[in-house]
Amino acid sequence: MGFAENLEKLHNIDRESRHLERVVTLLRWDQETYLPEDGVPERSEQLALLEGIAHQRRTSSETGRLLSELGSTPENPRGDEKLPPLEQDFLKTLRRNYDRALMLPGDFVSAAARAEGLSQAAWINARRNNDFSSFLPHLTKMIDISRKKAQYWGFENNPYDGLLDVYEQDMGADAISAVFTPLAKRLSLLIKKISSLPRPDNSFLDEDFDIENQACFSRDLLERLGFDTNRGRLDISAHPFTTTLGSDDVRITSRFLPRLLLSGIFATIHEAGHAFYEMDFPSELRGSCLADGASMGIHESQSRLWENVIGRSRSFWESSFPVLRSYFPSTLHPVKVADFYRAVNLVEPSLVRIEADELSYSLHIILRFELEKELFSGSLNPAELPAAWRKKMKEFLGLEPETDTEGVLQDVHWSMGAFGYFPSYALGNLYGLQFWEKLKSDLPQSEQMITGGNFAPIRAWLRDTIYVWGRRLAPQDLLKTVTGNTLSSEPFLAYIESKYGEIYGF
Amino acid sequence: MGFAENLEKLHNIDRESRHLERVVTLLRWDQETYLPEDGVPERSEQLALLEGIAHQRRTSSETGRLLSELGSTPENPRGDEKLPPLEQDFLKTLRRNYDRALMLPGDFVSAAARAEGLSQAAWINARRNNDFSSFLPHLTKMIDISRKKAQYWGFENNPYDGLLDVYEQDMGADAISAVFTPLAKRLSLLIKKISSLPRPDNSFLDEDFDIENQACFSRDLLERLGFDTNRGRLDISAHPFTTTLGSDDVRITSRFLPRLLLSGIFATIHEAGHAFYEMDFPSELRGSCLADGASMGIHESQSRLWENVIGRSRSFWESSFPVLRSYFPSTLHPVKVADFYRAVNLVEPSLVRIEADELSYSLHIILRFELEKELFSGSLNPAELPAAWRKKMKEFLGLEPETDTEGVLQDVHWSMGAFGYFPSYALGNLYGLQFWEKLKSDLPQSEQMITGGNFAPIRAWLRDTIYVWGRRLAPQDLLKTVTGNTLSSEPFLAYIESKYGEIYGF
């Protein structure tokens, strides 16, 4: 059989994998949005069955055979060099996914899935009852499983490197530390400085904001950002998320609570940033494993860029605040846009990551990264986590949680064994500003565009410069290709210092 | 391997088939309710893939082997007689599904699916452009395919019998004719009589009714009927339907149009009737192929019983009209409940089946049944359908469609090759009244219960008498078991004559 035929077969297998993944995603999306309460247990069985079928197909020997026929091996994943570059990237990505799936024995995968289910349930209870000790055996188990996973996959120095690689290819713990450690110092100092300055007034947000109106404003905002509702939707869920159910079916969720006006707005913008990335991959990648984000960190750079750099900018609220005010005329009538801008950028260290401001956010992440690193190097025992958490929290943000619920138990990630995921959030902040610098030099009028509510040129730039690559490049290669630079926190810090210096007057 | 082990394996296979079916159903439900417009083409590919997987599993040789091991053969489908009756019913049903799936060659099934897709698209255009001739080649093809299907499955006299058997097991065309022919005569006469009598005034319905309020009333109604929203939901779609996504996840849809108040209300009640059946199968049938309606006709008996016998009764509106009026105080304030009752039972023959009143409805069905019968006996040529339609319409309802769009092109069924489906609707009317007679004799207070809005005893009776059987009994056996009688139109006609005699005063 010829190359062309083998390649077509492989593309078909890949396309079908994508279809199955998206069916699984629909089951999950529906569970978060519309599934009646009592339907949950049976939904888990449907999911388990579908995921079993998907795993079987992902690891079918047919895929391995076709990859080999096309010259792709673990040592030379890109396959025969006569193939066009796009096909070589395709083979490389498929090879990576295939090898990784095969490296985990089937019974290990199902045992891990079962342990994860129990661990998540235990975490929910532990968090509710502020009882870390009841979660400890599960946490220990999840760490063991992750360590084993890293061993199956292989790693450079520390098993933690093997886990990080899942979310951020080729970024080891040392490379991340080299950036995160000085970043943490600079951010801590800045926060200390700001805390000694007068606090902007945001008492006008301490009101009840009708949630129907909040939802309408969010829909209005999405329309102004150019979110295409023929290819996506906004729904409500307890925790906002973005999900891709098809090349032309990208859905986001948000949540609206009467006393948290800002929370719903920025959740919508954040998820829209993820959705734009997913919606605008180039058509030649459609349906393939290359129609995906370059990494979790790069994906997060897109959501954070829209949420913070654009969404929390003065230019953005120049045009958006009058619209927001029209939805809440009585409450927001007396508020000036300048005061609203300061309120959405209030720096106020708190204990909880998901409520953190733009400055403290990265510190919440670096704290988790450092603890994960110590856990996997063996220098920190899981039982010592609550104390270590409190110590670092004090060091980074000057706060100490009174309970583990507000401390080490606050996030779901560890209960799911998702060690190595957290750094993506802070990396996203850094990548985002590196991209933004380049965008501003290519589009010198970007600020005026935002003020005028004209987001199309910005979306086009992101599409043609970043999304166009899909998952063809590893994150660091994408960064280099787009910006010409390697990972750096300088653009982020320069942006933070200039923006907050102006707001707080230092 | 022992009986018990084989049986458990077979139950597992069956349960997994159900999970897969329900995943397919979720994909379809989502397509009708929330899927963004441009997501449709990719959804078709997802569906095709999943249906392929489901078909593969349904026809796996493992199922055939296990059935044989348990003593089930095509001649003795119930398997070993030492098995408990419930398990024998299980084997019988699984054997029927398995044999039927295997009888159709794989390439025939996919060719039929492709032809069906083209035919449905052609029908949509033909209906839009009132152009029967452009649909004719597709219709002819769908008839050929159905004829072949009947040949694969086998049939008694006419290929049409083989098709009817899919929807209404063991009901051949002659048995149905024996009931439908005299029924059509009696109904036609009744309609003629009523058309000469004064027409009740329903002009108060000729208003705009806010669709949000309509939806709220429908939700309110569902709550009063005891629809459990922990186990189901109401959504909006272009064509109302009921769908089972899990034993505890049964969803209905309705549609609300400003000028069609009654349409939305009765769609909701109709679908609730289907949903109650699906929600209340006994727990020992849970997740098995026996947790299903006995037939399409029996299912339709449940929706029509709630929609018409209960939902269009005077007792029902005694308690429900004040609630409805509270949603539309200005429009409905002057209306008396007696006038509203007459308006929901207005007899007014029209050209379109889905808008038909309780009396004309069965005539619309019998017309289609007779045409299908002639098509498959060969006495009617597909090209002659439009003329035959007009002639029968004139004969049954005294009306003649001016266009084929309002005539032979109005329904989707034939374009999908669903020949033999239509009779279920009219059979449902007949079964429904046979069941209702029995219910009234068991629950002599049923009318007072309805007046009092106390539906729980009626739901319990239906559950304990009908739903309890799931699909264990063939429809005629279920009818016999519940009522002691064979199929008869007498209870339906007696109900119609008494109800409409009273309304129209004859």
JSON list of N, CA, C and O in Angstrom, two decimals, chain A residues 460-477:
[
{"chain": "A", "resi": 460, "resn": "ALA", "atom": "N", "xyz": [-7.81, 38.81, 14.47]},
{"chain": "A", "resi": 460, "resn": "ALA", "atom": "CA", "xyz": [-7.16, 38.36, 13.23]},
{"chain": "A", "resi": 460, "resn": "ALA", "atom": "C", "xyz": [-5.66, 38.15, 13.46]},
{"chain": "A", "resi": 460, "resn": "ALA", "atom": "O", "xyz": [-5.08, 37.16, 12.99]},
{"chain": "A", "resi": 461, "resn": "TRP", "atom": "N", "xyz": [-5.04, 39.06, 14.21]},
{"chain": "A", "resi": 461, "resn": "TRP", "atom": "CA", "xyz": [-3.60, 38.91, 14.49]},
{"chain": "A", "resi": 461, "resn": "TRP", "atom": "C", "xyz": [-3.33, 37.62, 15.26]},
{"chain": "A", "resi": 461, "resn": "TRP", "atom": "O", "xyz": [-2.43, 36.85, 14.94]},
{"chain": "A", "resi": 462, "resn": "LEU", "atom": "N", "xyz": [-4.13, 37.39, 16.30]},
{"chain": "A", "resi": 462, "resn": "LEU", "atom": "CA", "xyz": [-3.94, 36.18, 17.11]},
{"chain": "A", "resi": 462, "resn": "LEU", "atom": "C", "xyz": [-4.14, 34.94, 16.24]},
{"chain": "A", "resi": 462, "resn": "LEU", "atom": "O", "xyz": [-3.38, 33.97, 16.33]},
{"chain": "A", "resi": 463, "resn": "ARG", "atom": "N", "xyz": [-5.14, 35.00, 15.38]},
{"chain": "A", "resi": 463, "resn": "ARG", "atom": "CA", "xyz": [-5.44, 33.86, 14.51]},
{"chain": "A", "resi": 463, "resn": "ARG", "atom": "C", "xyz": [-4.28, 33.59, 13.56]},
{"chain": "A", "resi": 463, "resn": "ARG", "atom": "O", "xyz": [-3.80, 32.46, 13.46]},
{"chain": "A", "resi": 464, "resn": "ASP", "atom": "N", "xyz": [-3.82, 34.65, 12.90]},
{"chain": "A", "resi": 464, "resn": "ASP", "atom": "CA", "xyz": [-2.81, 34.45, 11.85]},
{"chain": "A", "resi": 464, "resn": "ASP", "atom": "C", "xyz": [-1.42, 34.22, 12.40]},
{"chain": "A", "resi": 464, "resn": "ASP", "atom": "O", "xyz": [-0.54, 33.72, 11.70]},
{"chain": "A", "resi": 465, "resn": "THR", "atom": "N", "xyz": [-1.21, 34.58, 13.67]},
{"chain": "A", "resi": 465, "resn": "THR", "atom": "CA", "xyz": [0.13, 34.49, 14.23]},
{"chain": "A", "resi": 465, "resn": "THR", "atom": "C", "xyz": [0.28, 33.30, 15.19]},
{"chain": "A", "resi": 465, "resn": "THR", "atom": "O", "xyz": [1.31, 32.65, 15.21]},
{"chain": "A", "resi": 466, "resn": "ILE", "atom": "N", "xyz": [-0.77, 33.03, 15.95]},
{"chain": "A", "resi": 466, "resn": "ILE", "atom": "CA", "xyz": [-0.67, 31.98, 16.98]},
{"chain": "A", "resi": 466, "resn": "ILE", "atom": "C", "xyz": [-1.55, 30.78, 16.63]},
{"chain": "A", "resi": 466, "resn": "ILE", "atom": "O", "xyz": [-1.06, 29.66, 16.51]},
{"chain": "A", "resi": 467, "resn": "TYR", "atom": "N", "xyz": [-2.85, 31.03, 16.45]},
{"chain": "A", "resi": 467, "resn": "TYR", "atom": "CA", "xyz": [-3.78, 29.90, 16.23]},
{"chain": "A", "resi": 467, "resn": "TYR", "atom": "C", "xyz": [-3.40, 29.12, 14.98]},
{"chain": "A", "resi": 467, "resn": "TYR", "atom": "O", "xyz": [-3.64, 27.91, 14.90]},
{"chain": "A", "resi": 468, "resn": "VAL", "atom": "N", "xyz": [-2.83, 29.82, 13.99]},
{"chain": "A", "resi": 468, "resn": "VAL", "atom": "CA", "xyz": [-2.50, 29.19, 12.70]},
{"chain": "A", "resi": 468, "resn": "VAL", "atom": "C", "xyz": [-1.62, 27.96, 12.87]},
{"chain": "A", "resi": 468, "resn": "VAL", "atom": "O", "xyz": [-1.64, 27.04, 12.07]},
{"chain": "A", "resi": 469, "resn": "TRP", "atom": "N", "xyz": [-0.88, 27.88, 13.98]},
{"chain": "A", "resi": 469, "resn": "TRP", "atom": "CA", "xyz": [0.02, 26.76, 14.21]},
{"chain": "A", "resi": 469, "resn": "TRP", "atom": "C", "xyz": [-0.67, 25.57, 14.86]},
{"chain": "A", "resi": 469, "resn": "TRP", "atom": "O", "xyz": [-0.10, 24.48, 14.88]},
{"chain": "A", "resi": 470, "resn": "GLY", "atom": "N", "xyz": [-1.86, 25.79, 15.40]},
{"chain": "A", "resi": 470, "resn": "GLY", "atom": "CA", "xyz": [-2.50, 24.69, 16.12]},
{"chain": "A", "resi": 470, "resn": "GLY", "atom": "C", "xyz": [-1.52, 24.10, 17.10]},
{"chain": "A", "resi": 470, "resn": "GLY", "atom": "O", "xyz": [-0.86, 24.82, 17.85]},
{"chain": "A", "resi": 471, "resn": "ARG", "atom": "N", "xyz": [-1.39, 22.78, 17.03]},
{"chain": "A", "resi": 471, "resn": "ARG", "atom": "CA", "xyz": [-0.47, 22.10, 17.94]},
{"chain": "A", "resi": 471, "resn": "ARG", "atom": "C", "xyz": [0.79, 21.66, 17.20]},
{"chain": "A", "resi": 471, "resn": "ARG", "atom": "O", "xyz": [1.47, 20.74, 17.62]},
{"chain": "A", "resi": 472, "resn": "ARG", "atom": "N", "xyz": [1.05, 22.29, 16.04]},
{"chain": "A", "resi": 472, "resn": "ARG", "atom": "CA", "xyz": [2.19, 21.85, 15.23]},
{"chain": "A", "resi": 472, "resn": "ARG", "atom": "C", "xyz": [3.51, 22.10, 15.94]},
{"chain": "A", "resi": 472, "resn": "ARG", "atom": "O", "xyz": [4.47, 21.33, 15.79]},
{"chain": "A", "resi": 473, "resn": "LEU", "atom": "N", "xyz": [3.60, 23.18, 16.70]},
{"chain": "A", "resi": 473, "resn": "LEU", "atom": "CA", "xyz": [4.84, 23.52, 17.39]},
{"chain": "A", "resi": 473, "resn": "LEU", "atom": "C", "xyz": [4.70, 23.27, 18.88]},
{"chain": "A", "resi": 473, "resn": "LEU", "atom": "O", "xyz": [3.65, 23.50, 19.48]},
{"chain": "A", "resi": 474, "resn": "ALA", "atom": "N", "xyz": [5.80, 22.81, 19.51]},
{"chain": "A", "resi": 474, "resn": "ALA", "atom": "CA", "xyz": [5.82, 22.71, 20.96]},
{"chain": "A", "resi": 474, "resn": "ALA", "atom": "C", "xyz": [5.78, 24.13, 21.53]},
{"chain": "A", "resi": 474, "resn": "ALA", "atom": "O", "xyz": [6.16, 25.10, 20.83]},
{"chain": "A", "resi": 475, "resn": "PRO", "atom": "N", "xyz": [5.31, 24.31, 22.77]},
{"chain": "A", "resi": 475, "resn": "PRO", "atom": "CA", "xyz": [5.07, 25.68, 23.27]},
{"chain": "A", "resi": 475, "resn": "PRO", "atom": "C", "xyz": [6.28, 26.61, 23.16]},
{"chain": "A", "resi": 475, "resn": "PRO", "atom": "O", "xyz": [6.13, 27.76, 22.74]},
{"chain": "A", "resi": 476, "resn": "GLN", "atom": "N", "xyz": [7.45, 26.11, 23.50]},
{"chain": "A", "resi": 476, "resn": "GLN", "atom": "CA", "xyz": [8.62, 26.99, 23.46]},
{"chain": "A", "resi": 476, "resn": "GLN", "atom": "C", "xyz": [8.98, 27.37, 22.02]},
{"chain": "A", "resi": 476, "resn": "GLN", "atom": "O", "xyz": [9.46, 28.46, 21.75]},
{"chain": "A", "resi": 477, "resn": "ASP", "atom": "N", "xyz": [8.73, 26.44, 21.09]},
{"chain": "A", "resi": 477, "resn": "ASP", "atom": "CA", "xyz": [8.99, 26.74, 19.68]},
{"chain": "A", "resi": 477, "resn": "ASP", "atom": "C", "xyz": [7.99, 27.76, 19.15]},
{"chain": "A", "resi": 477, "resn": "ASP", "atom": "O", "xyz": [8.34, 28.63, 18.35]}
]
